[in-house]
mmCIF file with all atom_site columns, C-alpha atoms in Angstrom:
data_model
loop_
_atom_site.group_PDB
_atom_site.id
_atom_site.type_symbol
_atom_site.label_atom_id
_atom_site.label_alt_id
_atom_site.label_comp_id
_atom_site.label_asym_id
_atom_site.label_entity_id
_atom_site.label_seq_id
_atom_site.pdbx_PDB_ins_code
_atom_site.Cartn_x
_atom_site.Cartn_y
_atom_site.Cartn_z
_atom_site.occupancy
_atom_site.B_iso_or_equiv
_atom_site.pdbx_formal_charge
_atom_site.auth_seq_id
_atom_site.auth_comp_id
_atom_site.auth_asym_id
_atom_site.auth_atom_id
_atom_site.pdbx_PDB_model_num
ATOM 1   C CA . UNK A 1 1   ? -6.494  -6.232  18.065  1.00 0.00 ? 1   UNK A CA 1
ATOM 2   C CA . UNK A 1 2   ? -4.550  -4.214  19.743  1.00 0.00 ? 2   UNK A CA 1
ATOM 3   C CA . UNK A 1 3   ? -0.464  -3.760  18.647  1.00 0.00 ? 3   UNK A CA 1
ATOM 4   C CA . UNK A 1 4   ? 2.568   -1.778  19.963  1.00 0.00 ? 4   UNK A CA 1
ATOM 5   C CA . UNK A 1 5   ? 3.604   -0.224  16.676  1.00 0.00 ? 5   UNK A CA 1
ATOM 6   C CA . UNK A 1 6   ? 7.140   1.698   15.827  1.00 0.00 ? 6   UNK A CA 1
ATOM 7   C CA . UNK A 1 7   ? 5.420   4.524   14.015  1.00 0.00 ? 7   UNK A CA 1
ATOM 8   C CA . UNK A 1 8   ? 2.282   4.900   15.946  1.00 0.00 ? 8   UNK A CA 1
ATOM 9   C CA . UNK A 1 9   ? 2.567   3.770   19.540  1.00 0.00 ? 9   UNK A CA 1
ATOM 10  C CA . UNK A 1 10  ? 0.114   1.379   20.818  1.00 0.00 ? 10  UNK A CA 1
ATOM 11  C CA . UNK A 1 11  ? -2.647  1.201   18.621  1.00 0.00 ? 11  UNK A CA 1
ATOM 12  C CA . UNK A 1 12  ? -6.281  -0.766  18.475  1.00 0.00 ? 12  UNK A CA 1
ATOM 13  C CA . UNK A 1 13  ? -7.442  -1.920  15.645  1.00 0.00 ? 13  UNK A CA 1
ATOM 14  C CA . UNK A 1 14  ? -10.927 -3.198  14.916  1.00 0.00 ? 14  UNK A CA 1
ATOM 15  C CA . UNK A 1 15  ? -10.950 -6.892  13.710  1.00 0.00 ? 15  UNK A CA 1
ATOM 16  C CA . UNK A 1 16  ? -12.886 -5.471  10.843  1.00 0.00 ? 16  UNK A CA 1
ATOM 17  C CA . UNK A 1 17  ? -10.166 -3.581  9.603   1.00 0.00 ? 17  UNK A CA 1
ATOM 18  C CA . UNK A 1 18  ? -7.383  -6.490  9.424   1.00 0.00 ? 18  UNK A CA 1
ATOM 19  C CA . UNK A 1 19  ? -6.439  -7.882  5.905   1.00 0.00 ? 19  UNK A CA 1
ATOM 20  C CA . UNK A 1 20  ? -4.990  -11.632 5.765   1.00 0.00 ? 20  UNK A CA 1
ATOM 21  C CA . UNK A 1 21  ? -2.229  -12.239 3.298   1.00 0.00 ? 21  UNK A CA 1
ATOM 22  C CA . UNK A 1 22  ? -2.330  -15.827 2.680   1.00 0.00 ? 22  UNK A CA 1
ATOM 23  C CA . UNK A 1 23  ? 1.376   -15.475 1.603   1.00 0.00 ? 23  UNK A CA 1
ATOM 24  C CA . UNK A 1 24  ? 2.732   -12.702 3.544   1.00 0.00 ? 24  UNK A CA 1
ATOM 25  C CA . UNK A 1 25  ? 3.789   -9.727  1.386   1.00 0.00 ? 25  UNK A CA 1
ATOM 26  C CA . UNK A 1 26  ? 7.319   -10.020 -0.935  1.00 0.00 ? 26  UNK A CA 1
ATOM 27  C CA . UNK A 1 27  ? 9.954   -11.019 1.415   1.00 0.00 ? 27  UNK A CA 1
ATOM 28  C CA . UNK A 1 28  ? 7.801   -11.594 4.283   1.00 0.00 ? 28  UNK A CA 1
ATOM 29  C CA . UNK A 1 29  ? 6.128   -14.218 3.975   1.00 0.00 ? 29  UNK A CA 1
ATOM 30  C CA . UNK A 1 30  ? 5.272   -15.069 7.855   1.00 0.00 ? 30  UNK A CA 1
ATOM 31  C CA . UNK A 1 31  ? 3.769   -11.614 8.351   1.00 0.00 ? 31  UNK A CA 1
ATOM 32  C CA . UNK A 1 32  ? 0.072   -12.151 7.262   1.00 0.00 ? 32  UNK A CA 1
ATOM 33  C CA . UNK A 1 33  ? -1.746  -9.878  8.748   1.00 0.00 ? 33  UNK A CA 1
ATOM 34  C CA . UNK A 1 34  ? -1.839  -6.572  8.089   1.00 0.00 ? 34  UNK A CA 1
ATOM 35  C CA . UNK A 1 35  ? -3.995  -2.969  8.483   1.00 0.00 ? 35  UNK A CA 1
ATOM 36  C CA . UNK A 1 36  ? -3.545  0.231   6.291   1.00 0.00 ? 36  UNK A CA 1
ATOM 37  C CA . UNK A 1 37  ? -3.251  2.813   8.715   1.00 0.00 ? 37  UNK A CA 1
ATOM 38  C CA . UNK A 1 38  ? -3.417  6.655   8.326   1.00 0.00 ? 38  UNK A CA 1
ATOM 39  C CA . UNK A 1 39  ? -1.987  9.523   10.159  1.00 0.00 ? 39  UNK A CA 1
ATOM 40  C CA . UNK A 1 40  ? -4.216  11.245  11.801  1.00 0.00 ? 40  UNK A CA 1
ATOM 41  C CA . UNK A 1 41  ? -2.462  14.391  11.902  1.00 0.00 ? 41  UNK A CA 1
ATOM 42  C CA . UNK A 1 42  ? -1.321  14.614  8.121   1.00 0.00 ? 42  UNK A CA 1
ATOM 43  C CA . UNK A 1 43  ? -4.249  14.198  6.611   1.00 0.00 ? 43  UNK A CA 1
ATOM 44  C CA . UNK A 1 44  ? -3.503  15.935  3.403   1.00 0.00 ? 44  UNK A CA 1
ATOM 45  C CA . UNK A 1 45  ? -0.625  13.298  2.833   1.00 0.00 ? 45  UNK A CA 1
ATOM 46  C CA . UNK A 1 46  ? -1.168  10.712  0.337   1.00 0.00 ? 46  UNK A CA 1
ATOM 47  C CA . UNK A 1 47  ? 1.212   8.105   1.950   1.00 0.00 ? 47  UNK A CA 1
ATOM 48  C CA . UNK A 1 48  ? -0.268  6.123   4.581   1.00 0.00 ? 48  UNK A CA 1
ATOM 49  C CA . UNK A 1 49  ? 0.893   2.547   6.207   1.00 0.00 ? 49  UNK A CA 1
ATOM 50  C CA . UNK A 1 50  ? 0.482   -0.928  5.862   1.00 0.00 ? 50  UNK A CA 1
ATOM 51  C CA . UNK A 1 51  ? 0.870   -2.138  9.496   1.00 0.00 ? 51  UNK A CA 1
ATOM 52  C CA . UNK A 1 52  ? 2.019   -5.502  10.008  1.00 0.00 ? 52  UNK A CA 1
ATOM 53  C CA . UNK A 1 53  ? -0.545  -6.483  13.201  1.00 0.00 ? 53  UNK A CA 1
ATOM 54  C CA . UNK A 1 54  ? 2.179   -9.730  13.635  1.00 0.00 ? 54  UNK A CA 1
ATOM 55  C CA . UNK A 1 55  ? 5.050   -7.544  14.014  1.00 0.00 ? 55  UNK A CA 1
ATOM 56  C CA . UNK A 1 56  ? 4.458   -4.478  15.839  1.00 0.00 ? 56  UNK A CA 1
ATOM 57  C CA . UNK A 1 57  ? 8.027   -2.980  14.347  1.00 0.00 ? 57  UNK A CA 1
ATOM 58  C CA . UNK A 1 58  ? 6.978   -3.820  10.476  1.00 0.00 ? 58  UNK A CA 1
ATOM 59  C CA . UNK A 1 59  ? 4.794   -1.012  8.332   1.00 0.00 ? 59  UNK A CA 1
ATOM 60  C CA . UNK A 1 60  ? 5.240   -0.427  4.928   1.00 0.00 ? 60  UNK A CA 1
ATOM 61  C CA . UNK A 1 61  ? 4.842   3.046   3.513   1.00 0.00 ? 61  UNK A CA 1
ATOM 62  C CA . UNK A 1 62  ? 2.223   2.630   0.731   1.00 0.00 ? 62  UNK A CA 1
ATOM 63  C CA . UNK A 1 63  ? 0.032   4.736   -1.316  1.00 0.00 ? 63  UNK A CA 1
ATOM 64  C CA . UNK A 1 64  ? -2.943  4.845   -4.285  1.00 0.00 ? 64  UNK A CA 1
ATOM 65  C CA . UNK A 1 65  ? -0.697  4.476   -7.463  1.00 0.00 ? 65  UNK A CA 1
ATOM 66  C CA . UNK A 1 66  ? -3.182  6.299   -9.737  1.00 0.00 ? 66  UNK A CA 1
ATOM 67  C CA . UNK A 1 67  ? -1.593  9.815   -7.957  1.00 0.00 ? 67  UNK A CA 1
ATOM 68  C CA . UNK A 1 68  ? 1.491   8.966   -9.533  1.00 0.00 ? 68  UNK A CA 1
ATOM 69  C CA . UNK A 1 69  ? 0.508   6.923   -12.484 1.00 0.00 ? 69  UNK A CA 1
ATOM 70  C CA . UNK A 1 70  ? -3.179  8.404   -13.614 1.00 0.00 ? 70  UNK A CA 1
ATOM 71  C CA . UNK A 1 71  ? -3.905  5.323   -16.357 1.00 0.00 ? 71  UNK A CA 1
ATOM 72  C CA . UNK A 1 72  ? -2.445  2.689   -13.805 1.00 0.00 ? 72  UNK A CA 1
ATOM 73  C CA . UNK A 1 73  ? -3.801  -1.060  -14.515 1.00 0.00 ? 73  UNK A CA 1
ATOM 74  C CA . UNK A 1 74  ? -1.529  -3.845  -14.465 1.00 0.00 ? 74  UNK A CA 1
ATOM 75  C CA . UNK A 1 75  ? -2.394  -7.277  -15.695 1.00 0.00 ? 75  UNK A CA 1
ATOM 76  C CA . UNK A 1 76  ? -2.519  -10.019 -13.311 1.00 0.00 ? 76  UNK A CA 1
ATOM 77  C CA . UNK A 1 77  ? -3.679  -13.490 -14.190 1.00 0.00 ? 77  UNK A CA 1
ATOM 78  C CA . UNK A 1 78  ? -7.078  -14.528 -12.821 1.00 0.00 ? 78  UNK A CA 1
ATOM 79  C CA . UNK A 1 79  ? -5.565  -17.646 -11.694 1.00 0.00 ? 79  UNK A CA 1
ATOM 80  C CA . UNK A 1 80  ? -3.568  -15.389 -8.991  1.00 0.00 ? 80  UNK A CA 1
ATOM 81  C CA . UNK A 1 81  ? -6.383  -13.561 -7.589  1.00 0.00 ? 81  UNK A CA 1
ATOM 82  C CA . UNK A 1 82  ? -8.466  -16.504 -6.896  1.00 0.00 ? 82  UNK A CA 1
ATOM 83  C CA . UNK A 1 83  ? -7.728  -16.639 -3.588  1.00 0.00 ? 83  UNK A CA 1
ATOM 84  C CA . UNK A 1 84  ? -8.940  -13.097 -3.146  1.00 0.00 ? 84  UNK A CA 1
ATOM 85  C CA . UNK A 1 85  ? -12.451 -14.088 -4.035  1.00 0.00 ? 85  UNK A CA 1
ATOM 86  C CA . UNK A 1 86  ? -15.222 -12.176 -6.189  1.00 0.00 ? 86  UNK A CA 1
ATOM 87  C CA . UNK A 1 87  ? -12.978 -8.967  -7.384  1.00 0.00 ? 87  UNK A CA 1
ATOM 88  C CA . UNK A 1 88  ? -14.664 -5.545  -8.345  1.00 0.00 ? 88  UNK A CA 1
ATOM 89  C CA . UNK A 1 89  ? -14.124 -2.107  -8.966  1.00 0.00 ? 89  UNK A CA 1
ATOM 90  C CA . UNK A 1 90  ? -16.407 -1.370  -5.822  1.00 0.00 ? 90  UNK A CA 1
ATOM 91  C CA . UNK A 1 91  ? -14.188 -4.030  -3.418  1.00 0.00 ? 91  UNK A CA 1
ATOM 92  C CA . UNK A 1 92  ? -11.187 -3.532  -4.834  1.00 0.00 ? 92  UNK A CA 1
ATOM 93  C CA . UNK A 1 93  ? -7.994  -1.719  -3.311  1.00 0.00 ? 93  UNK A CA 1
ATOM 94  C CA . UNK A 1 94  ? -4.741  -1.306  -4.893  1.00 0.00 ? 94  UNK A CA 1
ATOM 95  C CA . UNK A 1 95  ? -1.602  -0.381  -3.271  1.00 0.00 ? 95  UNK A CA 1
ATOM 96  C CA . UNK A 1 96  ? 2.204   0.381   -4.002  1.00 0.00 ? 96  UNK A CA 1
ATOM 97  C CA . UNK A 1 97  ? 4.880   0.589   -1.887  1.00 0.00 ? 97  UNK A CA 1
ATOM 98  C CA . UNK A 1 98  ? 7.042   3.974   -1.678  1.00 0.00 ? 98  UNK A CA 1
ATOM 99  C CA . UNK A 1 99  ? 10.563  3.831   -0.769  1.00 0.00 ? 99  UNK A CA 1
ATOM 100 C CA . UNK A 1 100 ? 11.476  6.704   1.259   1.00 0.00 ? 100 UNK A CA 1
ATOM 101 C CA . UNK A 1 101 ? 15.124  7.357   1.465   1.00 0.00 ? 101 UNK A CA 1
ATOM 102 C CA . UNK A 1 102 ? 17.298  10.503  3.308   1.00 0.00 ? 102 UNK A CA 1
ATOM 103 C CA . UNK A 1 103 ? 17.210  12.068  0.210   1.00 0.00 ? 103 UNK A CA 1
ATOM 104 C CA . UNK A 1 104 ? 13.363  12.627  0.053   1.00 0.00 ? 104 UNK A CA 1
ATOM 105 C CA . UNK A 1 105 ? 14.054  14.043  -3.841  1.00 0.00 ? 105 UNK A CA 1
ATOM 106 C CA . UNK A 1 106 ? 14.520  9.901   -4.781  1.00 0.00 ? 106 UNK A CA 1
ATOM 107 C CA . UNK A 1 107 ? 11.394  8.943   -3.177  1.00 0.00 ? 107 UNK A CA 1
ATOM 108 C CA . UNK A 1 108 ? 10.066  5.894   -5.156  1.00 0.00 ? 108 UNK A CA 1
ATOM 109 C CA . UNK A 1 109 ? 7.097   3.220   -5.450  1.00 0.00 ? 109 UNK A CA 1
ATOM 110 C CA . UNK A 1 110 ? 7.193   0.179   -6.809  1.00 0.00 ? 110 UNK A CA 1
ATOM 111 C CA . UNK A 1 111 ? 4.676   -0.628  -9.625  1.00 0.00 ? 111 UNK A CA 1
ATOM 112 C CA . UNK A 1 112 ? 5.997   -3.888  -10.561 1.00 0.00 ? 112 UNK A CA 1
ATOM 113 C CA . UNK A 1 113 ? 4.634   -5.127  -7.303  1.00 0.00 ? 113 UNK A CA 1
ATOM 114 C CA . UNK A 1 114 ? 1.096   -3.689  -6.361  1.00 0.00 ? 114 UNK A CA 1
ATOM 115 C CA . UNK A 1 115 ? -1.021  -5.106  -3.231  1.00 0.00 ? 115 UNK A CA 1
ATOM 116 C CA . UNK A 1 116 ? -4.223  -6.349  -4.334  1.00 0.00 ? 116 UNK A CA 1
ATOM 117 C CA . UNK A 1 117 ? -6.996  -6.038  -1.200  1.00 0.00 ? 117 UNK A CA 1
ATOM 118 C CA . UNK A 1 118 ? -10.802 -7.495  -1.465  1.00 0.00 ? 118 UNK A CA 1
ATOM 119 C CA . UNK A 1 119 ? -11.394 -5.102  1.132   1.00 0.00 ? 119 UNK A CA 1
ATOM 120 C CA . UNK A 1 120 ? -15.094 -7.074  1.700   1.00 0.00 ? 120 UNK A CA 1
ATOM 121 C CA . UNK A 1 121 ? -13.629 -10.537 2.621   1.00 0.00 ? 121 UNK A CA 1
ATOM 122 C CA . UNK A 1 122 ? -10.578 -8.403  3.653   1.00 0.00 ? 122 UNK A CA 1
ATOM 123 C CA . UNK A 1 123 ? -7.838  -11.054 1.852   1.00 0.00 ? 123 UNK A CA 1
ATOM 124 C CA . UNK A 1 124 ? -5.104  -9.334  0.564   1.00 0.00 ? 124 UNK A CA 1
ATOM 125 C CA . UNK A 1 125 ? -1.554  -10.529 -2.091  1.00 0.00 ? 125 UNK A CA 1
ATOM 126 C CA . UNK A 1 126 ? 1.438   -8.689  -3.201  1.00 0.00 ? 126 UNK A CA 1
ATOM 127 C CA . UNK A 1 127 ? 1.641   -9.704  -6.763  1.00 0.00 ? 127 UNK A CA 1
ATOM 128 C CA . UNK A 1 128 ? 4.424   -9.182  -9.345  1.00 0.00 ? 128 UNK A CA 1
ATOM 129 C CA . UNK A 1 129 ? 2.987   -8.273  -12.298 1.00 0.00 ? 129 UNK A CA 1
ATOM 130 C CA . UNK A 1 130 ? 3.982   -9.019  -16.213 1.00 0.00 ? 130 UNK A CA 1
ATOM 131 C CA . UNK A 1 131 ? 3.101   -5.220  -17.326 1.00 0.00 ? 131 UNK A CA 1
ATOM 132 C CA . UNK A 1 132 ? 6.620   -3.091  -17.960 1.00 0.00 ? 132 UNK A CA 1
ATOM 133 C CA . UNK A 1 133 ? 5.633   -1.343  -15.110 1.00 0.00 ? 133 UNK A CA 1
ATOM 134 C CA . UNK A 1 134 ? 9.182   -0.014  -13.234 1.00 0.00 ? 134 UNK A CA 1
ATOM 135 C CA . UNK A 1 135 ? 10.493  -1.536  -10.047 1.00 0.00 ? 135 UNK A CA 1
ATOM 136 C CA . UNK A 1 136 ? 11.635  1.988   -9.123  1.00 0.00 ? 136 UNK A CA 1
ATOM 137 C CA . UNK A 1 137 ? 9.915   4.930   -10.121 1.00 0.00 ? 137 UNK A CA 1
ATOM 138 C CA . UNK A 1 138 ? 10.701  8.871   -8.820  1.00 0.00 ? 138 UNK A CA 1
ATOM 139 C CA . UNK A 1 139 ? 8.015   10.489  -7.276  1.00 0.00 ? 139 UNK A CA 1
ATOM 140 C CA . UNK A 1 140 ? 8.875   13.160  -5.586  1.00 0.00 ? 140 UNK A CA 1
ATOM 141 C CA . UNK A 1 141 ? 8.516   16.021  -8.353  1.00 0.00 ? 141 UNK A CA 1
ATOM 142 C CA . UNK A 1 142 ? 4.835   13.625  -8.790  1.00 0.00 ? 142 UNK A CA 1
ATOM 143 C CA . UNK A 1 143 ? 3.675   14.393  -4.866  1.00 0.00 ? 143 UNK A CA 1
ATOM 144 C CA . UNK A 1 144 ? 5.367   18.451  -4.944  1.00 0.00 ? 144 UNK A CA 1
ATOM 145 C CA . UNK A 1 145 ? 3.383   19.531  -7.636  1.00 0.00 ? 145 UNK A CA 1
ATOM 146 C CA . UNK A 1 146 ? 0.151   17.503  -6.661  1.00 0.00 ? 146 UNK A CA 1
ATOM 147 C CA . UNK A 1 147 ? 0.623   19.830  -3.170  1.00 0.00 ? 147 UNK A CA 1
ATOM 148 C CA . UNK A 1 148 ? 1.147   22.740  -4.906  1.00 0.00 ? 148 UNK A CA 1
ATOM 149 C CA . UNK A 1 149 ? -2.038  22.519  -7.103  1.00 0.00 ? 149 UNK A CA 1
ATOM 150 C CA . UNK A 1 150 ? -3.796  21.382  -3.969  1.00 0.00 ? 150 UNK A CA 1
ATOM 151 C CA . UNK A 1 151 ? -2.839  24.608  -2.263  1.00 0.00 ? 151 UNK A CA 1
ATOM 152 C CA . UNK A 1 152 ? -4.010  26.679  -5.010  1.00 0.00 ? 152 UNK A CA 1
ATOM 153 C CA . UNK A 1 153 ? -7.448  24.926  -4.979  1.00 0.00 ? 153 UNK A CA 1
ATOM 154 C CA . UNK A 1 154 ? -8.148  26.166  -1.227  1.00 0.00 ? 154 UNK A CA 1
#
């Protein structure tokens, strides 16, 4: 499928790669499908993008939310990921969006609101979850120091 996107340009993505949300994602609920896409040329950065493939001007800044919150594992009633299908720990993907205002110092994601993907059937939900997980949580000092220690490891 190929799609002009804002970030990226025109890109092509493989068929294989595109995840359907049944209910589009929280206050989007006509964009369904979607692809997580990287950037090639920061490929240290943890961020990368959920692409809406409907909207070439949509993506979502999203990222692994155990690099901010290590023990991260909300609860989410089975009844809600049905329509995923068969979920495991080696087809499962979880996602959280990042807010990423001028002031990159109040950089946030969301945990109250992860993206479940069965990346095997590729079907994906946004789900708000019961856990007191924070709506807004700071993450730039988070992302700085994971950097820093990064350098140090080379």
């Amino acid at each position: 499928m190929l799609v002009e996107s804002r970030l990226f340009g025109e890109i092509e993505v493989d068929d294989s790669k595109i995840v359907y949300f049944e209910n589009g994602i929280i206050g989007f609920p006509d964009l369904k499908n979607f692809a997580v896409i990287y950037d090639e040329e920061k490929k240290d950065s943890k961020i990368s993008w959920l692409q809406s493939m409907d909207e070439g001007a949509f993506a979502l800044p999203v990222m692994n939310p155990t690099v901010i919150e290590p023990g991260y594992d909300p609860f989410v009633e089975d009844e809600l990921l049905k329509p995923l299908g068969e979920l495991n720990s080696a087809n499962l993907c979880v996602l959280v969006t990042v807010k990423v205002p001028s002031d990159l110092k109040k950089m946030s994601v969301n945990l109250k609101a992860p993206i479940i993907i069965n990346i095997e059937n590729r079907k994906g939900a946004q789900l708000i979850v019961e856990d007191d997980y924070p709506v807004v949580k700071e993450i730039y000092d988070v992302l700085q120091a994971a950097k820093e220690q990064g350098q140090e490891g080379k």
